[in-house]
Amino acid sequence: MKKMAWVIMGVLMLSSSLKVKAEVDPNFHIYICFGQSNMEGNAQWQSQDVGNVDARFQMLATCNFDNPKRTLGNWYKAECPIVSPQGKLGPTDYFGRTMVAHLPDIKIGVIAVAMGGSPIEMFDKDKYQQKLADNPNEWWAQLSKWYYGGNPYGRIIEMAKKAQEVGVIKGILLHQGCSNCGDPNWPDMVNKIYKDMLNDLGLQAADVPLFAGEVEYQNMGGGCSSHNVQVDRLPSVIPTSHVVSAKYLPGNGTDPWHFSAQGYRYFGQRYAQIALSAIYDIDIDVDQPAVPETPKEIDHRFSALTEIKTAHFAIIDESEQKAFYGRHEQFLGYGDFSQAFAELNSGYLFKLSKTGGGFRLRLITPEGNDYVLTGDFGFLNSQDVDGDRCFIGGVNGQNGQDLPKGAVWDIQYVEGKGFTLRNVGTGKYLKSNDTAKYDEPTYFTFCTLKDGSSGIAEREMTASQKISTGWYTLDGRRLSQKPTRRGLYIFNGKKTVVQ
């Protein structure tokens, strides 16, 4: 009887084991998604993103959510936000939606772990502890502690093993790079993490490819576009990796690192397009963003337009609807751009034209010709580079050396900091009106008028101006009354700022 009982128990245990294995659904395909803020999702979802998710697209909660209420380790329909309570709309959303739309008999699940600003080392199981110890107050360090117990890689492996109880891991999605921008070691670091994941989960590279997305392109305002050189190297380091293009994906118009909601939709579709082709041998067409118009490029702008030395000009910041304007080196005002250019009549209009998260300096001639400004151009600097004067560098060198001739300059805007100027050819940043030779950017702004100081080089006044009472513009025009427009004026023979 005892022997029979042991036999029956053995049969029951074997049956139980077979039952667990039978619960693994071969048609439930799961993808690990990790990275920094773009993978976390950075765009506010819109009405078109809500309430239309196919129930076959599932997310495994990798942390606890309050709104909507979700519990770590449980599966949910993949409604926004997918990654964490901090995250918003990202590429994961439309990756999954596109996958289920083209795989009618397959469920798609995602396991997503990402922290805004996170360096790639935070996903290296041998380096994350030191990285945390060295940077305890960084935002990404706080996120890793709040949501992933301080060990993002460990949370991925923990949740992936849980997912393997019900489905099959088919691929890994990565979007990271800005926090390691341009590091030539980045592909090897990604390779180590990829191999660690495969080993810890008992997977084979041939069965689980890696899909890595590019960062925002320079012509769309991207602030770390140079990192795409490293992203594009991945297939030479990881044979089972695929690069997902970010070409023409629109930025959010606020910063130079993140995509817009529409950009994330396009990006998610592109991830799915590559995955469907690589894993399922299915080729699909996806929505594509409009190719941005590119104005004509002309080198040596100031040598070609020598009359700029006498012409009127305005440099316009369209986001602020303000313009610095004047004649040659005479500062006339800083105010509403339409009024500024109206006063200039036939002057040249330099537009800081917004493209994604950044700006490009363009020249629009009175005839309506539109050019990207390259070569030797002027810029405004509020920092104390040459005494206490603002200067227009690259026009005639009066306030310092000319900018390097023949260079192509990229202007990028960073919210709250100002503009950076980078030599496209060398990749080096400008710090003063000397050669661009710095790896770290210096931020420039419009000339600011503070504490009654104009920041403009002294202009010689005539004797009559020095003794005359009343208000004058800097070019000597007498005004009938105190000006109402903010700017620098001459009052009773002294320069005066009107706020």
mmCIF file with all atom_site columns, N, CA and C in Angstrom, residues 114-164:
data_model
loop_
_atom_site.group_PDB
_atom_site.id
_atom_site.type_symbol
_atom_site.label_atom_id
_atom_site.label_alt_id
_atom_site.label_comp_id
_atom_site.label_asym_id
_atom_site.label_entity_id
_atom_site.label_seq_id
_atom_site.pdbx_PDB_ins_code
_atom_site.Cartn_x
_atom_site.Cartn_y
_atom_site.Cartn_z
_atom_site.occupancy
_atom_site.B_iso_or_equiv
_atom_site.pdbx_formal_charge
_atom_site.auth_seq_id
_atom_site.auth_comp_id
_atom_site.auth_asym_id
_atom_site.auth_atom_id
_atom_site.pdbx_PDB_model_num
ATOM 1   N N  . ALA A 1 114 ? 12.483 51.591 -17.234 1.00 0.00 ? 114 ALA A N  1
ATOM 2   C CA . ALA A 1 114 ? 13.254 52.729 -17.770 1.00 0.00 ? 114 ALA A CA 1
ATOM 3   C C  . ALA A 1 114 ? 13.198 53.890 -16.783 1.00 0.00 ? 114 ALA A C  1
ATOM 4   N N  . MET A 1 115 ? 14.264 54.687 -16.771 1.00 0.00 ? 115 MET A N  1
ATOM 5   C CA . MET A 1 115 ? 14.331 55.877 -15.901 1.00 0.00 ? 115 MET A CA 1
ATOM 6   C C  . MET A 1 115 ? 14.887 57.038 -16.708 1.00 0.00 ? 115 MET A C  1
ATOM 7   N N  . GLY A 1 116 ? 14.217 58.183 -16.638 1.00 0.00 ? 116 GLY A N  1
ATOM 8   C CA . GLY A 1 116 ? 14.680 59.360 -17.345 1.00 0.00 ? 116 GLY A CA 1
ATOM 9   C C  . GLY A 1 116 ? 16.092 59.752 -16.930 1.00 0.00 ? 116 GLY A C  1
ATOM 10  N N  . GLY A 1 117 ? 16.960 59.956 -17.932 1.00 0.00 ? 117 GLY A N  1
ATOM 11  C CA . GLY A 1 117 ? 18.338 60.371 -17.682 1.00 0.00 ? 117 GLY A CA 1
ATOM 12  C C  . GLY A 1 117 ? 19.281 59.260 -17.301 1.00 0.00 ? 117 GLY A C  1
ATOM 13  N N  . SER A 1 118 ? 18.815 58.032 -17.286 1.00 0.00 ? 118 SER A N  1
ATOM 14  C CA . SER A 1 118 ? 19.648 56.941 -16.790 1.00 0.00 ? 118 SER A CA 1
ATOM 15  C C  . SER A 1 118 ? 20.812 56.607 -17.709 1.00 0.00 ? 118 SER A C  1
ATOM 16  N N  . PRO A 1 119 ? 22.018 56.496 -17.169 1.00 0.00 ? 119 PRO A N  1
ATOM 17  C CA . PRO A 1 119 ? 23.139 55.995 -17.958 1.00 0.00 ? 119 PRO A CA 1
ATOM 18  C C  . PRO A 1 119 ? 22.993 54.495 -18.174 1.00 0.00 ? 119 PRO A C  1
ATOM 19  N N  . ILE A 1 120 ? 23.643 53.989 -19.195 1.00 0.00 ? 120 ILE A N  1
ATOM 20  C CA . ILE A 1 120 ? 23.514 52.566 -19.532 1.00 0.00 ? 120 ILE A CA 1
ATOM 21  C C  . ILE A 1 120 ? 24.042 51.683 -18.408 1.00 0.00 ? 120 ILE A C  1
ATOM 22  N N  . GLU A 1 121 ? 24.984 52.210 -17.610 1.00 0.00 ? 121 GLU A N  1
ATOM 23  C CA . GLU A 1 121 ? 25.569 51.405 -16.531 1.00 0.00 ? 121 GLU A CA 1
ATOM 24  C C  . GLU A 1 121 ? 24.534 50.966 -15.495 1.00 0.00 ? 121 GLU A C  1
ATOM 25  N N  . MET A 1 122 ? 23.413 51.674 -15.398 1.00 0.00 ? 122 MET A N  1
ATOM 26  C CA . MET A 1 122 ? 22.387 51.283 -14.430 1.00 0.00 ? 122 MET A CA 1
ATOM 27  C C  . MET A 1 122 ? 21.723 49.957 -14.780 1.00 0.00 ? 122 MET A C  1
ATOM 28  N N  . PHE A 1 123 ? 21.958 49.469 -16.002 1.00 0.00 ? 123 PHE A N  1
ATOM 29  C CA . PHE A 1 123 ? 21.399 48.180 -16.406 1.00 0.00 ? 123 PHE A CA 1
ATOM 30  C C  . PHE A 1 123 ? 22.474 47.093 -16.466 1.00 0.00 ? 123 PHE A C  1
ATOM 31  N N  . ASP A 1 124 ? 23.655 47.426 -15.990 1.00 0.00 ? 124 ASP A N  1
ATOM 32  C CA . ASP A 1 124 ? 24.745 46.449 -15.905 1.00 0.00 ? 124 ASP A CA 1
ATOM 33  C C  . ASP A 1 124 ? 24.755 45.894 -14.487 1.00 0.00 ? 124 ASP A C  1
ATOM 34  N N  . LYS A 1 125 ? 24.532 44.607 -14.353 1.00 0.00 ? 125 LYS A N  1
ATOM 35  C CA . LYS A 1 125 ? 24.402 44.025 -13.011 1.00 0.00 ? 125 LYS A CA 1
ATOM 36  C C  . LYS A 1 125 ? 25.692 44.092 -12.204 1.00 0.00 ? 125 LYS A C  1
ATOM 37  N N  . ASP A 1 126 ? 26.808 44.357 -12.882 1.00 0.00 ? 126 ASP A N  1
ATOM 38  C CA . ASP A 1 126 ? 28.079 44.464 -12.180 1.00 0.00 ? 126 ASP A CA 1
ATOM 39  C C  . ASP A 1 126 ? 28.489 45.906 -11.898 1.00 0.00 ? 126 ASP A C  1
ATOM 40  N N  . LYS A 1 127 ? 27.741 46.870 -12.410 1.00 0.00 ? 127 LYS A N  1
ATOM 41  C CA . LYS A 1 127 ? 28.138 48.269 -12.271 1.00 0.00 ? 127 LYS A CA 1
ATOM 42  C C  . LYS A 1 127 ? 27.099 49.163 -11.604 1.00 0.00 ? 127 LYS A C  1
ATOM 43  N N  . TYR A 1 128 ? 25.838 48.708 -11.545 1.00 0.00 ? 128 TYR A N  1
ATOM 44  C CA . TYR A 1 128 ? 24.780 49.614 -11.103 1.00 0.00 ? 128 TYR A CA 1
ATOM 45  C C  . TYR A 1 128 ? 24.963 50.085 -9.670  1.00 0.00 ? 128 TYR A C  1
ATOM 46  N N  . GLN A 1 129 ? 25.489 49.220 -8.794  1.00 0.00 ? 129 GLN A N  1
ATOM 47  C CA . GLN A 1 129 ? 25.626 49.608 -7.391  1.00 0.00 ? 129 GLN A CA 1
ATOM 48  C C  . GLN A 1 129 ? 26.629 50.756 -7.236  1.00 0.00 ? 129 GLN A C  1
ATOM 49  N N  . GLN A 1 130 ? 27.745 50.676 -7.951  1.00 0.00 ? 130 GLN A N  1
ATOM 50  C CA . GLN A 1 130 ? 28.737 51.741 -7.881  1.00 0.00 ? 130 GLN A CA 1
ATOM 51  C C  . GLN A 1 130 ? 28.199 53.021 -8.495  1.00 0.00 ? 130 GLN A C  1
ATOM 52  N N  . LYS A 1 131 ? 27.436 52.870 -9.599  1.00 0.00 ? 131 LYS A N  1
ATOM 53  C CA . LYS A 1 131 ? 26.858 54.040 -10.253 1.00 0.00 ? 131 LYS A CA 1
ATOM 54  C C  . LYS A 1 131 ? 25.895 54.754 -9.310  1.00 0.00 ? 131 LYS A C  1
ATOM 55  N N  . LEU A 1 132 ? 25.097 53.996 -8.590  1.00 0.00 ? 132 LEU A N  1
ATOM 56  C CA . LEU A 1 132 ? 24.182 54.579 -7.611  1.00 0.00 ? 132 LEU A CA 1
ATOM 57  C C  . LEU A 1 132 ? 24.947 55.248 -6.474  1.00 0.00 ? 132 LEU A C  1
ATOM 58  N N  . ALA A 1 133 ? 25.982 54.580 -6.004  1.00 0.00 ? 133 ALA A N  1
ATOM 59  C CA . ALA A 1 133 ? 26.757 55.126 -4.898  1.00 0.00 ? 133 ALA A CA 1
ATOM 60  C C  . ALA A 1 133 ? 27.430 56.443 -5.284  1.00 0.00 ? 133 ALA A C  1
ATOM 61  N N  . ASP A 1 134 ? 27.852 56.539 -6.534  1.00 0.00 ? 134 ASP A N  1
ATOM 62  C CA . ASP A 1 134 ? 28.530 57.751 -7.000  1.00 0.00 ? 134 ASP A CA 1
ATOM 63  C C  . ASP A 1 134 ? 27.561 58.888 -7.317  1.00 0.00 ? 134 ASP A C  1
ATOM 64  N N  . ASN A 1 135 ? 26.282 58.558 -7.539  1.00 0.00 ? 135 ASN A N  1
ATOM 65  C CA . ASN A 1 135 ? 25.305 59.577 -7.968  1.00 0.00 ? 135 ASN A CA 1
ATOM 66  C C  . ASN A 1 135 ? 23.994 59.441 -7.192  1.00 0.00 ? 135 ASN A C  1
ATOM 67  N N  . PRO A 1 136 ? 24.034 59.484 -5.875  1.00 0.00 ? 136 PRO A N  1
ATOM 68  C CA . PRO A 1 136 ? 22.815 59.195 -5.093  1.00 0.00 ? 136 PRO A CA 1
ATOM 69  C C  . PRO A 1 136 ? 21.690 60.196 -5.275  1.00 0.00 ? 136 PRO A C  1
ATOM 70  N N  . ASN A 1 137 ? 22.001 61.420 -5.699  1.00 0.00 ? 137 ASN A N  1
ATOM 71  C CA . ASN A 1 137 ? 20.972 62.455 -5.776  1.00 0.00 ? 137 ASN A CA 1
ATOM 72  C C  . ASN A 1 137 ? 20.458 62.708 -7.182  1.00 0.00 ? 137 ASN A C  1
ATOM 73  N N  . GLU A 1 138 ? 20.984 61.970 -8.161  1.00 0.00 ? 138 GLU A N  1
ATOM 74  C CA . GLU A 1 138 ? 20.502 62.142 -9.531  1.00 0.00 ? 138 GLU A CA 1
ATOM 75  C C  . GLU A 1 138 ? 19.048 61.680 -9.637  1.00 0.00 ? 138 GLU A C  1
ATOM 76  N N  . TRP A 1 139 ? 18.327 62.319 -10.572 1.00 0.00 ? 139 TRP A N  1
ATOM 77  C CA . TRP A 1 139 ? 16.917 61.990 -10.746 1.00 0.00 ? 139 TRP A CA 1
ATOM 78  C C  . TRP A 1 139 ? 16.729 60.525 -11.100 1.00 0.00 ? 139 TRP A C  1
ATOM 79  N N  . TRP A 1 140 ? 17.571 60.015 -12.002 1.00 0.00 ? 140 TRP A N  1
ATOM 80  C CA . TRP A 1 140 ? 17.441 58.614 -12.390 1.00 0.00 ? 140 TRP A CA 1
ATOM 81  C C  . TRP A 1 140 ? 17.736 57.672 -11.228 1.00 0.00 ? 140 TRP A C  1
ATOM 82  N N  . ALA A 1 141 ? 18.638 58.109 -10.338 1.00 0.00 ? 141 ALA A N  1
ATOM 83  C CA . ALA A 1 141 ? 18.934 57.290 -9.158  1.00 0.00 ? 141 ALA A CA 1
ATOM 84  C C  . ALA A 1 141 ? 17.712 57.206 -8.251  1.00 0.00 ? 141 ALA A C  1
ATOM 85  N N  . GLN A 1 142 ? 17.021 58.346 -8.103  1.00 0.00 ? 142 GLN A N  1
ATOM 86  C CA . GLN A 1 142 ? 15.812 58.350 -7.280  1.00 0.00 ? 142 GLN A CA 1
ATOM 87  C C  . GLN A 1 142 ? 14.727 57.471 -7.889  1.00 0.00 ? 142 GLN A C  1
ATOM 88  N N  . LEU A 1 143 ? 14.563 57.565 -9.217  1.00 0.00 ? 143 LEU A N  1
ATOM 89  C CA . LEU A 1 143 ? 13.545 56.738 -9.882  1.00 0.00 ? 143 LEU A CA 1
ATOM 90  C C  . LEU A 1 143 ? 13.837 55.251 -9.709  1.00 0.00 ? 143 LEU A C  1
ATOM 91  N N  . SER A 1 144 ? 15.108 54.905 -9.833  1.00 0.00 ? 144 SER A N  1
ATOM 92  C CA . SER A 1 144 ? 15.461 53.484 -9.701  1.00 0.00 ? 144 SER A CA 1
ATOM 93  C C  . SER A 1 144 ? 15.128 52.968 -8.305  1.00 0.00 ? 144 SER A C  1
ATOM 94  N N  . LYS A 1 145 ? 15.268 53.830 -7.304  1.00 0.00 ? 145 LYS A N  1
ATOM 95  C CA . LYS A 1 145 ? 14.956 53.422 -5.925  1.00 0.00 ? 145 LYS A CA 1
ATOM 96  C C  . LYS A 1 145 ? 13.453 53.377 -5.690  1.00 0.00 ? 145 LYS A C  1
ATOM 97  N N  . TRP A 1 146 ? 12.742 54.392 -6.186  1.00 0.00 ? 146 TRP A N  1
ATOM 98  C CA . TRP A 1 146 ? 11.296 54.454 -5.970  1.00 0.00 ? 146 TRP A CA 1
ATOM 99  C C  . TRP A 1 146 ? 10.571 53.271 -6.615  1.00 0.00 ? 146 TRP A C  1
ATOM 100 N N  . TYR A 1 147 ? 10.965 52.957 -7.836  1.00 0.00 ? 147 TYR A N  1
ATOM 101 C CA . TYR A 1 147 ? 10.172 51.997 -8.613  1.00 0.00 ? 147 TYR A CA 1
ATOM 102 C C  . TYR A 1 147 ? 10.788 50.607 -8.740  1.00 0.00 ? 147 TYR A C  1
ATOM 103 N N  . TYR A 1 148 ? 12.133 50.518 -8.673  1.00 0.00 ? 148 TYR A N  1
ATOM 104 C CA . TYR A 1 148 ? 12.764 49.227 -8.979  1.00 0.00 ? 148 TYR A CA 1
ATOM 105 C C  . TYR A 1 148 ? 13.695 48.739 -7.878  1.00 0.00 ? 148 TYR A C  1
ATOM 106 N N  . GLY A 1 149 ? 13.497 49.248 -6.663  1.00 0.00 ? 149 GLY A N  1
ATOM 107 C CA . GLY A 1 149 ? 14.308 48.784 -5.549  1.00 0.00 ? 149 GLY A CA 1
ATOM 108 C C  . GLY A 1 149 ? 15.776 49.075 -5.706  1.00 0.00 ? 149 GLY A C  1
ATOM 109 N N  . GLY A 1 150 ? 16.115 50.060 -6.528  1.00 0.00 ? 150 GLY A N  1
ATOM 110 C CA . GLY A 1 150 ? 17.506 50.415 -6.740  1.00 0.00 ? 150 GLY A CA 1
ATOM 111 C C  . GLY A 1 150 ? 18.260 49.478 -7.660  1.00 0.00 ? 150 GLY A C  1
ATOM 112 N N  . ASN A 1 151 ? 17.581 48.504 -8.259  1.00 0.00 ? 151 ASN A N  1
ATOM 113 C CA . ASN A 1 151 ? 18.232 47.521 -9.119  1.00 0.00 ? 151 ASN A CA 1
ATOM 114 C C  . ASN A 1 151 ? 17.384 47.280 -10.370 1.00 0.00 ? 151 ASN A C  1
ATOM 115 N N  . PRO A 1 152 ? 17.445 48.180 -11.350 1.00 0.00 ? 152 PRO A N  1
ATOM 116 C CA . PRO A 1 152 ? 16.607 48.032 -12.551 1.00 0.00 ? 152 PRO A CA 1
ATOM 117 C C  . PRO A 1 152 ? 16.847 46.728 -13.306 1.00 0.00 ? 152 PRO A C  1
ATOM 118 N N  . TYR A 1 153 ? 18.103 46.331 -13.438 1.00 0.00 ? 153 TYR A N  1
ATOM 119 C CA . TYR A 1 153 ? 18.396 45.074 -14.132 1.00 0.00 ? 153 TYR A CA 1
ATOM 120 C C  . TYR A 1 153 ? 17.767 43.891 -13.388 1.00 0.00 ? 153 TYR A C  1
ATOM 121 N N  . GLY A 1 154 ? 17.914 43.892 -12.065 1.00 0.00 ? 154 GLY A N  1
ATOM 122 C CA . GLY A 1 154 ? 17.328 42.806 -11.280 1.00 0.00 ? 154 GLY A CA 1
ATOM 123 C C  . GLY A 1 154 ? 15.819 42.737 -11.437 1.00 0.00 ? 154 GLY A C  1
ATOM 124 N N  . ARG A 1 155 ? 15.158 43.907 -11.536 1.00 0.00 ? 155 ARG A N  1
ATOM 125 C CA . ARG A 1 155 ? 13.708 43.915 -11.711 1.00 0.00 ? 155 ARG A CA 1
ATOM 126 C C  . ARG A 1 155 ? 13.322 43.348 -13.080 1.00 0.00 ? 155 ARG A C  1
ATOM 127 N N  . ILE A 1 156 ? 14.123 43.664 -14.106 1.00 0.00 ? 156 ILE A N  1
ATOM 128 C CA . ILE A 1 156 ? 13.855 43.101 -15.436 1.00 0.00 ? 156 ILE A CA 1
ATOM 129 C C  . ILE A 1 156 ? 13.915 41.577 -15.383 1.00 0.00 ? 156 ILE A C  1
ATOM 130 N N  . ILE A 1 157 ? 14.977 41.041 -14.784 1.00 0.00 ? 157 ILE A N  1
ATOM 131 C CA . ILE A 1 157 ? 15.146 39.580 -14.740 1.00 0.00 ? 157 ILE A CA 1
ATOM 132 C C  . ILE A 1 157 ? 14.043 38.932 -13.899 1.00 0.00 ? 157 ILE A C  1
ATOM 133 N N  . GLU A 1 158 ? 13.712 39.546 -12.776 1.00 0.00 ? 158 GLU A N  1
ATOM 134 C CA . GLU A 1 158 ? 12.650 39.017 -11.905 1.00 0.00 ? 158 GLU A CA 1
ATOM 135 C C  . GLU A 1 158 ? 11.321 38.922 -12.665 1.00 0.00 ? 158 GLU A C  1
ATOM 136 N N  . MET A 1 159 ? 10.955 40.006 -13.355 1.00 0.00 ? 159 MET A N  1
ATOM 137 C CA . MET A 1 159 ? 9.686  40.024 -14.071 1.00 0.00 ? 159 MET A CA 1
ATOM 138 C C  . MET A 1 159 ? 9.726  39.142 -15.327 1.00 0.00 ? 159 MET A C  1
ATOM 139 N N  . ALA A 1 160 ? 10.889 39.084 -15.984 1.00 0.00 ? 160 ALA A N  1
ATOM 140 C CA . ALA A 1 160 ? 11.000 38.249 -17.183 1.00 0.00 ? 160 ALA A CA 1
ATOM 141 C C  . ALA A 1 160 ? 10.844 36.770 -16.836 1.00 0.00 ? 160 ALA A C  1
ATOM 142 N N  . LYS A 1 161 ? 11.397 36.338 -15.703 1.00 0.00 ? 161 LYS A N  1
ATOM 143 C CA . LYS A 1 161 ? 11.224 34.940 -15.284 1.00 0.00 ? 161 LYS A CA 1
ATOM 144 C C  . LYS A 1 161 ? 9.764  34.658 -14.972 1.00 0.00 ? 161 LYS A C  1
ATOM 145 N N  . LYS A 1 162 ? 9.107  35.618 -14.388 1.00 0.00 ? 162 LYS A N  1
ATOM 146 C CA . LYS A 1 162 ? 7.670  35.451 -14.121 1.00 0.00 ? 162 LYS A CA 1
ATOM 147 C C  . LYS A 1 162 ? 6.899  35.354 -15.434 1.00 0.00 ? 162 LYS A C  1
ATOM 148 N N  . ALA A 1 163 ? 7.292  36.164 -16.412 1.00 0.00 ? 163 ALA A N  1
ATOM 149 C CA . ALA A 1 163 ? 6.627  36.146 -17.712 1.00 0.00 ? 163 ALA A CA 1
ATOM 150 C C  . ALA A 1 163 ? 6.850  34.829 -18.438 1.00 0.00 ? 163 ALA A C  1
ATOM 151 N N  . GLN A 1 164 ? 8.007  34.200 -18.223 1.00 0.00 ? 164 GLN A N  1
ATOM 152 C CA . GLN A 1 164 ? 8.291  32.928 -18.878 1.00 0.00 ? 164 GLN A CA 1
ATOM 153 C C  . GLN A 1 164 ? 7.391  31.799 -18.386 1.00 0.00 ? 164 GLN A C  1
#
